[in-house]
Short mmCIF file of C-alpha atoms in Angstrom, two decimals:
data_model
loop_
_atom_site.label_atom_id
_atom_site.label_comp_id
_atom_site.label_asym_id
_atom_site.label_seq_id
_atom_site.Cartn_x
_atom_site.Cartn_y
_atom_site.Cartn_z
CA MET A 1 52.49 1.08 -46.90
CA PHE A 2 49.69 -0.44 -48.94
CA ASP A 3 50.12 -3.74 -47.16
CA ILE A 4 49.96 -2.15 -43.75
CA THR A 5 46.84 -0.12 -44.67
CA SER A 6 45.27 -3.14 -46.30
CA ALA A 7 46.01 -5.20 -43.25
CA ARG A 8 44.49 -2.60 -40.95
CA PHE A 9 41.48 -1.70 -43.08
CA PRO A 10 39.41 -4.82 -42.46
CA SER A 11 40.17 -4.46 -38.76
CA ARG A 12 38.94 -0.86 -38.77
CA LEU A 13 35.89 -1.79 -40.81
CA THR A 14 35.11 -4.68 -38.51
CA ARG A 15 35.48 -2.47 -35.48
CA ALA A 16 33.29 0.22 -37.04
CA LEU A 17 30.64 -2.29 -38.05
CA THR A 18 30.77 -3.92 -34.61
CA ALA A 19 30.42 -0.52 -32.93
CA ALA A 20 27.52 0.39 -35.23
CA ALA A 21 25.84 -2.92 -34.53
CA ALA A 22 26.35 -2.43 -30.79
CA LEU A 23 24.83 1.06 -30.99
CA ALA A 24 21.90 -0.28 -32.98
CA LEU A 25 21.40 -3.04 -30.43
CA ALA A 26 21.67 -0.56 -27.58
CA ALA A 27 19.13 1.71 -29.25
CA GLY A 28 16.87 -1.27 -29.79
CA ALA A 29 17.33 -2.33 -26.17
CA ALA A 30 16.59 1.21 -25.01
CA GLN A 31 13.29 1.08 -26.85
CA ALA A 32 12.59 -2.59 -26.13
CA GLN A 33 9.94 -1.83 -23.53
CA LYS A 34 8.04 0.72 -25.67
CA GLY A 35 4.57 -0.63 -26.39
CA GLU A 36 5.29 -3.85 -24.47
CA THR A 37 2.42 -5.24 -22.39
CA VAL A 38 3.32 -5.84 -18.75
CA LYS A 39 0.93 -8.21 -16.98
CA LEU A 40 0.29 -7.60 -13.29
CA ALA A 41 -1.29 -10.41 -11.25
CA TYR A 42 -3.72 -9.12 -8.61
CA ILE A 43 -3.97 -11.75 -5.86
CA ASP A 44 -6.50 -10.73 -3.20
CA ALA A 45 -10.00 -11.45 -1.87
CA LEU A 46 -12.69 -10.86 -4.48
CA SER A 47 -15.41 -12.78 -2.61
CA GLY A 48 -16.57 -13.23 0.99
CA LEU A 49 -16.85 -10.50 3.65
CA MET A 50 -13.76 -8.66 2.37
CA GLY A 51 -14.73 -9.14 -1.31
CA PRO A 52 -16.11 -5.58 -1.74
CA VAL A 53 -12.69 -4.15 -0.80
CA GLY A 54 -10.90 -6.33 -3.36
CA GLN A 55 -13.45 -5.57 -6.07
CA ASN A 56 -12.95 -1.85 -5.46
CA GLN A 57 -9.18 -2.22 -5.67
CA VAL A 58 -9.24 -4.22 -8.91
CA LYS A 59 -11.29 -1.41 -10.44
CA THR A 60 -8.71 1.08 -9.09
CA PHE A 61 -5.83 -0.85 -10.67
CA GLN A 62 -7.67 -1.09 -13.99
CA PHE A 63 -8.83 2.54 -13.98
CA LEU A 64 -5.40 3.99 -13.15
CA GLY A 65 -3.80 1.43 -15.47
CA GLU A 66 -5.74 2.96 -18.36
CA LYS A 67 -4.50 6.42 -17.36
CA PHE A 68 -0.87 5.30 -17.23
CA ASN A 69 -1.23 3.33 -20.48
CA LYS A 70 -1.85 6.64 -22.25
CA SER A 71 1.37 8.09 -20.85
CA ASN A 72 4.19 6.66 -18.75
CA PRO A 73 7.99 7.10 -18.87
CA ALA A 74 8.62 3.55 -20.13
CA GLY A 75 5.93 3.60 -22.83
CA VAL A 76 4.60 0.22 -21.65
CA LYS A 77 1.01 -1.02 -21.44
CA PHE A 78 -0.19 -2.48 -18.14
CA GLU A 79 -2.69 -5.32 -17.98
CA VAL A 80 -4.22 -6.38 -14.64
CA VAL A 81 -5.03 -10.09 -14.25
CA PRO A 82 -7.26 -10.67 -11.15
CA PHE A 83 -7.07 -13.80 -8.97
CA ASP A 84 -9.42 -14.42 -5.99
CA ASN A 85 -7.43 -15.73 -3.00
CA LYS A 86 -10.48 -15.73 -0.66
CA LEU A 87 -8.17 -14.09 1.94
CA SER A 88 -6.33 -17.42 2.31
CA PRO A 89 -2.50 -17.67 2.46
CA ALA A 90 -2.64 -21.26 1.13
CA GLU A 91 -4.89 -20.27 -1.79
CA SER A 92 -2.58 -17.32 -2.52
CA LEU A 93 0.40 -19.67 -2.96
CA ASN A 94 -1.59 -21.75 -5.49
CA LEU A 95 -2.49 -18.56 -7.36
CA LEU A 96 1.13 -17.38 -7.31
CA LYS A 97 2.06 -20.61 -9.08
CA ALA A 98 -0.81 -20.14 -11.55
CA ALA A 99 0.40 -16.59 -12.30
CA ALA A 100 3.99 -17.81 -12.75
CA ASP A 101 2.78 -20.56 -15.09
CA GLN A 102 1.08 -17.86 -17.19
CA GLY A 103 4.42 -16.03 -17.43
CA ILE A 104 3.31 -13.14 -15.20
CA ARG A 105 6.37 -11.60 -13.56
CA TYR A 106 4.79 -8.92 -11.35
CA VAL A 107 2.46 -9.85 -8.49
CA MET A 108 0.35 -7.41 -6.44
CA GLN A 109 -1.33 -8.04 -3.08
CA GLY A 110 -2.24 -5.94 -0.09
CA ASN A 111 -5.17 -7.20 1.97
CA GLY A 112 -3.91 -9.25 4.89
CA SER A 113 -0.37 -9.36 6.23
CA SER A 114 -0.70 -13.12 6.86
CA VAL A 115 -1.10 -13.52 3.09
CA ALA A 116 1.70 -11.02 2.43
CA LEU A 117 4.20 -12.86 4.62
CA ALA A 118 3.38 -16.16 2.88
CA LEU A 119 3.66 -14.58 -0.58
CA SER A 120 6.93 -12.80 0.17
CA ASP A 121 8.51 -16.05 1.32
CA ALA A 122 7.13 -17.97 -1.67
CA VAL A 123 8.35 -15.37 -4.20
CA GLN A 124 11.82 -15.48 -2.61
CA LYS A 125 11.93 -19.29 -2.93
CA HIS A 126 10.53 -19.24 -6.48
CA ASN A 127 13.23 -16.80 -7.60
CA GLU A 128 16.01 -18.84 -6.03
CA ARG A 129 14.81 -21.97 -7.83
CA ASN A 130 13.93 -20.37 -11.16
CA PRO A 131 16.70 -18.06 -12.37
CA GLY A 132 15.56 -16.17 -15.46
CA LYS A 133 11.90 -16.37 -14.37
CA GLU A 134 12.07 -14.03 -11.38
CA ILE A 135 8.93 -12.42 -9.94
CA VAL A 136 8.67 -9.04 -8.19
CA TYR A 137 6.07 -8.67 -5.41
CA LEU A 138 4.42 -5.24 -5.24
CA ASN A 139 2.70 -4.81 -1.86
CA TYR A 140 0.15 -1.99 -1.89
CA SER A 141 -1.51 -2.38 1.55
CA ALA A 142 -0.14 -5.13 3.81
CA VAL A 143 1.49 -3.17 6.62
CA ASP A 144 3.10 -5.64 9.05
CA PRO A 145 6.53 -4.09 9.79
CA ASP A 146 8.15 -7.56 9.74
CA LEU A 147 7.85 -7.50 5.94
CA THR A 148 10.54 -4.82 5.78
CA ASN A 149 12.41 -5.82 8.94
CA SER A 150 13.13 -9.37 10.18
CA LYS A 151 11.40 -10.97 7.17
CA CYS A 152 12.47 -8.53 4.47
CA SER A 153 13.06 -9.81 0.94
CA TYR A 154 14.86 -8.22 -1.99
CA TRP A 155 11.88 -9.08 -4.24
CA HIS A 156 9.27 -7.40 -2.01
CA PHE A 157 8.48 -3.67 -2.30
CA ARG A 158 5.92 -1.93 -0.06
CA PHE A 159 4.08 1.15 -1.38
CA ASP A 160 1.92 1.78 1.70
CA ALA A 161 3.34 3.04 5.01
CA ASP A 162 3.82 0.25 7.55
CA THR A 163 2.06 -0.05 10.93
CA SER A 164 4.98 1.44 12.87
CA MET A 165 5.14 4.50 10.56
CA LYS A 166 1.40 5.11 10.84
CA MET A 167 1.45 4.68 14.61
CA GLU A 168 4.41 7.07 14.85
CA ALA A 169 2.25 9.72 13.15
CA MET A 170 -0.95 8.79 15.01
CA SER A 171 0.69 8.86 18.45
CA SER A 172 2.36 12.20 17.65
CA PHE A 173 -1.14 13.57 16.99
CA ILE A 174 -2.71 11.90 20.07
CA LYS A 175 0.11 13.32 22.23
CA ASP A 176 -1.43 16.79 21.75
CA GLN A 177 -5.03 15.69 22.52
CA PRO A 178 -5.44 16.29 26.28
CA ASP A 179 -8.91 14.68 26.36
CA VAL A 180 -7.41 11.29 25.38
CA LYS A 181 -6.74 9.63 28.74
CA LYS A 182 -8.03 6.05 28.60
CA VAL A 183 -7.45 3.90 25.52
CA PHE A 184 -8.94 0.55 24.48
CA LEU A 185 -7.07 -1.47 21.82
CA LEU A 186 -9.36 -3.57 19.61
CA ASN A 187 -7.80 -5.38 16.68
CA GLN A 188 -8.05 -8.32 14.31
CA ASN A 189 -6.32 -11.46 15.57
CA TYR A 190 -3.52 -11.77 13.01
CA ALA A 191 -0.12 -10.20 12.30
CA HIS A 192 -1.38 -6.69 11.48
CA GLY A 193 -3.72 -6.46 14.49
CA HIS A 194 -0.99 -7.66 16.87
CA GLN A 195 1.43 -5.06 15.48
CA VAL A 196 -1.07 -2.19 15.83
CA ALA A 197 -1.54 -3.03 19.52
CA LYS A 198 2.20 -3.44 20.09
CA TYR A 199 3.20 -0.12 18.49
CA ALA A 200 0.30 1.75 20.10
CA LYS A 201 1.52 0.68 23.55
CA GLU A 202 5.16 1.47 22.75
CA THR A 203 4.64 4.90 21.21
CA LEU A 204 2.05 6.13 23.73
CA ALA A 205 4.28 5.06 26.63
CA ARG A 206 7.07 7.13 25.09
CA LYS A 207 5.04 10.22 24.16
CA ARG A 208 2.14 10.27 26.67
CA PRO A 209 2.99 8.03 29.65
CA ASP A 210 -0.07 9.39 31.48
CA ILE A 211 -2.44 7.64 29.05
CA GLN A 212 -3.86 4.39 30.47
CA ILE A 213 -4.47 1.31 28.32
CA VAL A 214 -7.72 0.22 29.98
CA GLY A 215 -8.47 -2.76 27.76
CA GLU A 216 -7.18 -4.86 24.91
CA ASP A 217 -8.97 -7.42 22.76
CA LEU A 218 -8.44 -9.39 19.56
CA HIS A 219 -11.12 -10.94 17.37
CA PRO A 220 -11.08 -13.33 14.37
CA LEU A 221 -10.38 -11.73 10.99
CA ALA A 222 -13.44 -11.28 8.73
CA GLN A 223 -15.67 -13.60 10.78
CA VAL A 224 -17.47 -11.41 13.33
CA ARG A 225 -20.90 -10.16 12.25
CA ASP A 226 -22.00 -8.61 15.55
CA PHE A 227 -19.55 -6.38 17.44
CA ALA A 228 -22.02 -5.47 20.23
CA PRO A 229 -20.20 -7.65 22.84
CA TYR A 230 -16.89 -5.93 22.00
CA VAL A 231 -18.47 -2.48 22.26
CA ALA A 232 -19.95 -3.47 25.64
CA LYS A 233 -16.41 -4.29 26.84
CA ILE A 234 -15.13 -0.95 25.55
CA LYS A 235 -17.89 0.95 27.38
CA ALA A 236 -17.36 -1.06 30.57
CA SER A 237 -13.63 -0.23 30.54
CA GLY A 238 -14.33 3.49 30.71
CA ALA A 239 -12.25 4.11 27.59
CA ASP A 240 -12.61 7.56 26.04
CA THR A 241 -10.69 6.41 22.93
CA VAL A 242 -10.40 3.27 20.79
CA ILE A 243 -7.35 2.53 18.64
CA THR A 244 -8.03 -0.04 15.93
CA GLY A 245 -6.29 -1.30 12.83
CA ASN A 246 -9.53 -2.99 11.66
CA TRP A 247 -10.44 -2.76 8.00
CA GLY A 248 -13.30 -3.72 5.68
CA SER A 249 -16.34 -5.33 7.31
CA ASP A 250 -14.48 -5.57 10.64
CA LEU A 251 -14.32 -1.79 10.93
CA ALA A 252 -17.69 -1.05 9.32
CA LEU A 253 -19.54 -3.42 11.68
CA LEU A 254 -17.55 -2.18 14.70
CA VAL A 255 -18.48 1.49 14.18
CA LYS A 256 -22.09 0.48 13.40
CA ALA A 257 -22.28 -1.38 16.73
CA ALA A 258 -20.64 1.57 18.54
CA ASN A 259 -23.22 3.97 17.06
CA GLU A 260 -26.10 1.67 18.03
CA ALA A 261 -24.77 1.31 21.59
CA GLY A 262 -24.35 5.09 21.95
CA TYR A 263 -20.60 4.95 22.49
CA ASN A 264 -19.34 8.54 22.20
CA GLY A 265 -15.57 8.03 22.49
CA LYS A 266 -13.00 8.75 19.82
CA PHE A 267 -11.83 6.21 17.26
CA PHE A 268 -8.31 6.35 15.87
CA THR A 269 -8.21 4.15 12.78
CA TYR A 270 -6.14 3.18 9.76
CA TYR A 271 -9.00 2.45 7.35
CA THR A 272 -12.09 4.64 7.88
CA GLY A 273 -12.17 5.47 4.16
CA VAL A 274 -12.47 1.84 3.01
CA THR A 275 -15.65 0.33 1.50
CA GLY A 276 -18.60 0.11 3.90
CA THR A 277 -17.17 2.12 6.79
CA PRO A 278 -18.37 5.58 5.63
CA THR A 279 -21.93 4.20 5.32
CA ALA A 280 -21.69 2.52 8.75
CA LEU A 281 -20.58 5.83 10.27
CA GLY A 282 -23.20 7.87 8.43
CA GLN A 283 -23.76 11.25 10.07
CA GLY A 284 -22.52 9.85 13.39
CA GLY A 285 -18.98 10.13 14.61
CA ALA A 286 -18.39 13.68 13.36
CA GLY A 287 -15.24 15.05 14.96
CA ARG A 288 -14.65 11.75 16.79
CA VAL A 289 -13.33 9.37 14.12
CA PHE A 290 -9.78 9.88 12.86
CA GLN A 291 -7.74 8.14 10.20
CA VAL A 292 -3.99 7.96 9.64
CA ALA A 293 -3.02 7.30 6.02
CA TYR A 294 -0.81 8.41 3.13
CA SER A 295 -3.87 10.14 1.58
CA HIS A 296 -7.42 11.32 2.22
CA TYR A 297 -10.48 12.07 0.07
CA ASN A 298 -9.61 15.72 -0.58
CA MET A 299 -6.02 15.62 -1.87
CA GLY A 300 -6.55 18.14 -4.69
CA GLY A 301 -4.63 18.16 -7.97
CA GLU A 302 -4.59 15.33 -10.50
CA SER A 303 -5.36 12.61 -7.94
CA GLN A 304 -8.55 14.49 -6.94
CA LYS A 305 -9.68 14.61 -10.57
CA ASN A 306 -9.06 10.87 -10.86
CA VAL A 307 -10.98 10.16 -7.64
CA GLU A 308 -13.95 12.17 -8.92
CA GLU A 309 -13.84 10.58 -12.38
CA PHE A 310 -13.68 7.11 -10.78
CA ASN A 311 -16.74 7.94 -8.68
CA LYS A 312 -18.64 9.14 -11.72
CA LYS A 313 -17.71 6.03 -13.72
CA PHE A 314 -18.28 3.34 -11.07
CA GLY A 315 -20.47 5.01 -8.42
CA ASP A 316 -17.69 3.99 -6.00
CA ASP A 317 -14.87 5.67 -4.08
CA MET A 318 -11.19 5.33 -4.97
CA TYR A 319 -9.25 5.12 -1.70
CA THR A 320 -6.26 2.84 -2.44
CA LEU A 321 -4.00 5.51 -3.91
CA SER A 322 -0.89 3.39 -3.29
CA VAL A 323 -1.88 1.95 -6.68
CA TYR A 324 -0.82 5.32 -8.12
CA HIS A 325 2.55 4.88 -6.39
CA ILE A 326 2.97 1.44 -7.98
CA TYR A 327 2.36 2.66 -11.53
CA THR A 328 4.49 5.78 -11.03
CA LEU A 329 7.53 4.02 -9.58
CA LEU A 330 7.24 0.87 -11.69
CA SER A 331 7.05 2.72 -15.02
CA GLN A 332 9.91 5.04 -14.00
CA ALA A 333 12.05 2.06 -12.93
CA MET A 334 11.35 0.36 -16.28
CA ALA A 335 12.33 3.53 -18.12
CA ASN A 336 15.54 3.83 -16.08
CA ALA A 337 16.36 0.13 -16.56
CA LYS A 338 15.39 0.32 -20.26
CA SER A 339 13.75 -3.03 -19.66
CA THR A 340 10.73 -4.81 -18.18
CA ASP A 341 12.93 -7.66 -16.89
CA PRO A 342 12.07 -8.00 -13.16
CA VAL A 343 15.75 -8.39 -12.21
CA LYS A 344 16.68 -5.08 -13.84
CA VAL A 345 13.51 -3.35 -12.69
CA ALA A 346 13.97 -4.45 -9.06
CA ALA A 347 17.48 -2.98 -9.12
CA ALA A 348 16.12 0.25 -10.62
CA LEU A 349 13.35 0.49 -7.97
CA GLU A 350 15.86 0.52 -5.13
CA GLY A 351 16.41 4.05 -3.87
CA LEU A 352 14.14 5.51 -6.57
CA THR A 353 12.61 8.93 -5.79
CA VAL A 354 9.61 10.23 -7.75
CA LYS A 355 6.98 12.94 -7.38
CA SER A 356 3.64 11.37 -6.47
CA PHE A 357 0.22 12.63 -5.35
CA ASN A 358 1.38 13.17 -1.74
CA GLY A 359 4.71 14.80 -2.55
CA GLU A 360 8.15 13.33 -3.10
CA VAL A 361 8.37 9.64 -2.23
CA THR A 362 11.44 7.37 -2.05
CA MET A 363 11.70 3.58 -2.15
CA ARG A 364 14.23 3.13 0.64
CA LYS A 365 17.03 0.86 -0.57
CA ALA A 366 17.75 -0.70 2.82
CA ASP A 367 14.38 -2.45 3.19
CA HIS A 368 12.18 -1.54 0.18
CA GLN A 369 9.79 0.51 2.35
CA LEU A 370 8.37 3.59 0.60
CA GLN A 371 9.08 6.79 2.54
CA GLN A 372 6.20 9.25 2.23
CA ALA A 373 4.13 11.93 3.95
CA LEU A 374 1.23 10.82 6.17
CA PHE A 375 -2.01 12.60 7.03
CA ILE A 376 -4.37 12.59 9.98
CA SER A 377 -7.91 13.27 8.80
CA VAL A 378 -11.18 13.55 10.72
CA TRP A 379 -14.75 12.49 9.87
CA GLN A 380 -16.89 15.60 9.44
CA LYS A 381 -19.58 17.15 7.27
CA ALA A 382 -18.47 17.76 3.69
CA ASP A 383 -18.15 21.48 2.97
CA ALA A 384 -16.90 23.93 0.35
CA LYS A 385 -13.27 23.41 1.39
CA TYR A 386 -13.46 19.59 1.62
CA PRO A 387 -16.37 18.63 -0.63
CA TYR A 388 -15.77 14.96 -1.53
CA SER A 389 -18.39 12.77 0.14
CA PRO A 390 -17.73 8.99 0.21
CA GLU A 391 -20.67 6.63 -0.26
CA LYS A 392 -23.00 9.66 -0.56
CA THR A 393 -22.99 10.15 3.21
CA GLY A 394 -22.76 13.94 3.11
CA MET A 395 -19.62 13.48 5.24
CA THR A 396 -15.91 13.42 4.40
CA LEU A 397 -12.43 12.86 5.82
CA ALA A 398 -10.87 16.31 6.19
CA PRO A 399 -7.12 16.66 6.82
CA VAL A 400 -6.16 18.08 10.22
CA LYS A 401 -2.43 17.34 10.28
CA GLN A 402 0.30 16.38 7.82
CA PHE A 403 3.50 14.61 8.87
CA GLU A 404 6.41 14.78 6.43
CA SER A 405 8.17 11.51 5.62
CA TYR A 406 11.10 12.16 7.95
CA VAL A 407 8.71 12.45 10.94
CA SER A 408 6.91 9.15 10.41
CA SER A 409 9.94 7.25 9.09
CA THR A 410 11.00 4.40 11.38
CA PRO A 411 14.33 2.53 11.45
CA THR A 412 14.73 -0.91 9.87
CA SER A 413 16.52 -4.03 11.06
CA CYS A 414 16.43 -5.53 7.54
CA GLN A 415 19.56 -7.40 6.49
CA MET A 416 18.85 -7.42 2.77
CA LYS A 417 20.21 -10.44 0.88
CA ARG A 418 20.70 -9.24 -2.65
CA PRO A 419 20.96 -11.68 -5.60
CA GLY A 420 24.31 -12.39 -7.22
#
């Protein structure tokens, strides 16, 4: 009896000690990310014509990063490391390597789908060649649908709504505007601009076949300083409405030229709220300039407080609220994965649903496209109901229609290749 017990005792003790050690390790692993600093590389234009947009967004990332550092589900600290890509895909690839060499495992970019497509491909290749040093690409603004369709990558996650989703919402709104009869499509000559024109034609033909496309033009990205010749073409076409995916200086200078030429048609845009455009519009364009986006300036709640605090602190407007999505989903994924390891976090991001500033949002597993509500807002005088005035114009973007995520959601052709 003694022998049997004696023989078993060390085995029981060993098992108990092993189990205790495993529990201790598990507990340690569960808490491993608490207090850990997670570096996020920001790779976007911080100089040149689009520099003001990038500068604003870096401040947004840093400002909201401080908020989330005080409280987030994973207990991590975020640190933003800015890199100026000068809006160049080639420069972006050099900076991706520089970020990887610094051990940064999360990369953020959003301005320019040409850059986004190059980065997504490069991150995919980097991860295949460097197991154990994987990078996750967090896309906050580049909206070319190809990124989550034919060119989708497991390591790419988009937190904005893509061009097709926005056009689905925009065309559903235009469908009920009887005074829209003749449309001119003016866009930047790169992936995003081409997609805006393509989806505008497709969705309008489906929903309002009576609408005529009376003109279509493309112009170089971030190079045009005088849009008067383009406005002259728009006026000559007889268009009562312009649809444009232009952003930054390309939209600000376009609306400025339209105002100066006395063009009184409607503008349906993606980026009226972005740096420079509110000032270019000024008091003009009231009731005629519309924006489709996942947010607007008068969202209310916590995000409104943050927007107002940002304005007070920087004398600038916070309009890239997809940054809020990134911090919300990323910190929740890290908490769920009990890790900051990009491989585990990427797996935890898939299919993740969280409550964000515009309602419940879900990172669709099939293609890593965030599903979220979209808003149509209109440029008008700020008032008691919608008081926030960008760039001290006395005007605002007031919501006129909300589309729930299931309305603006579009199908995906993504054939996701998952690691392992």
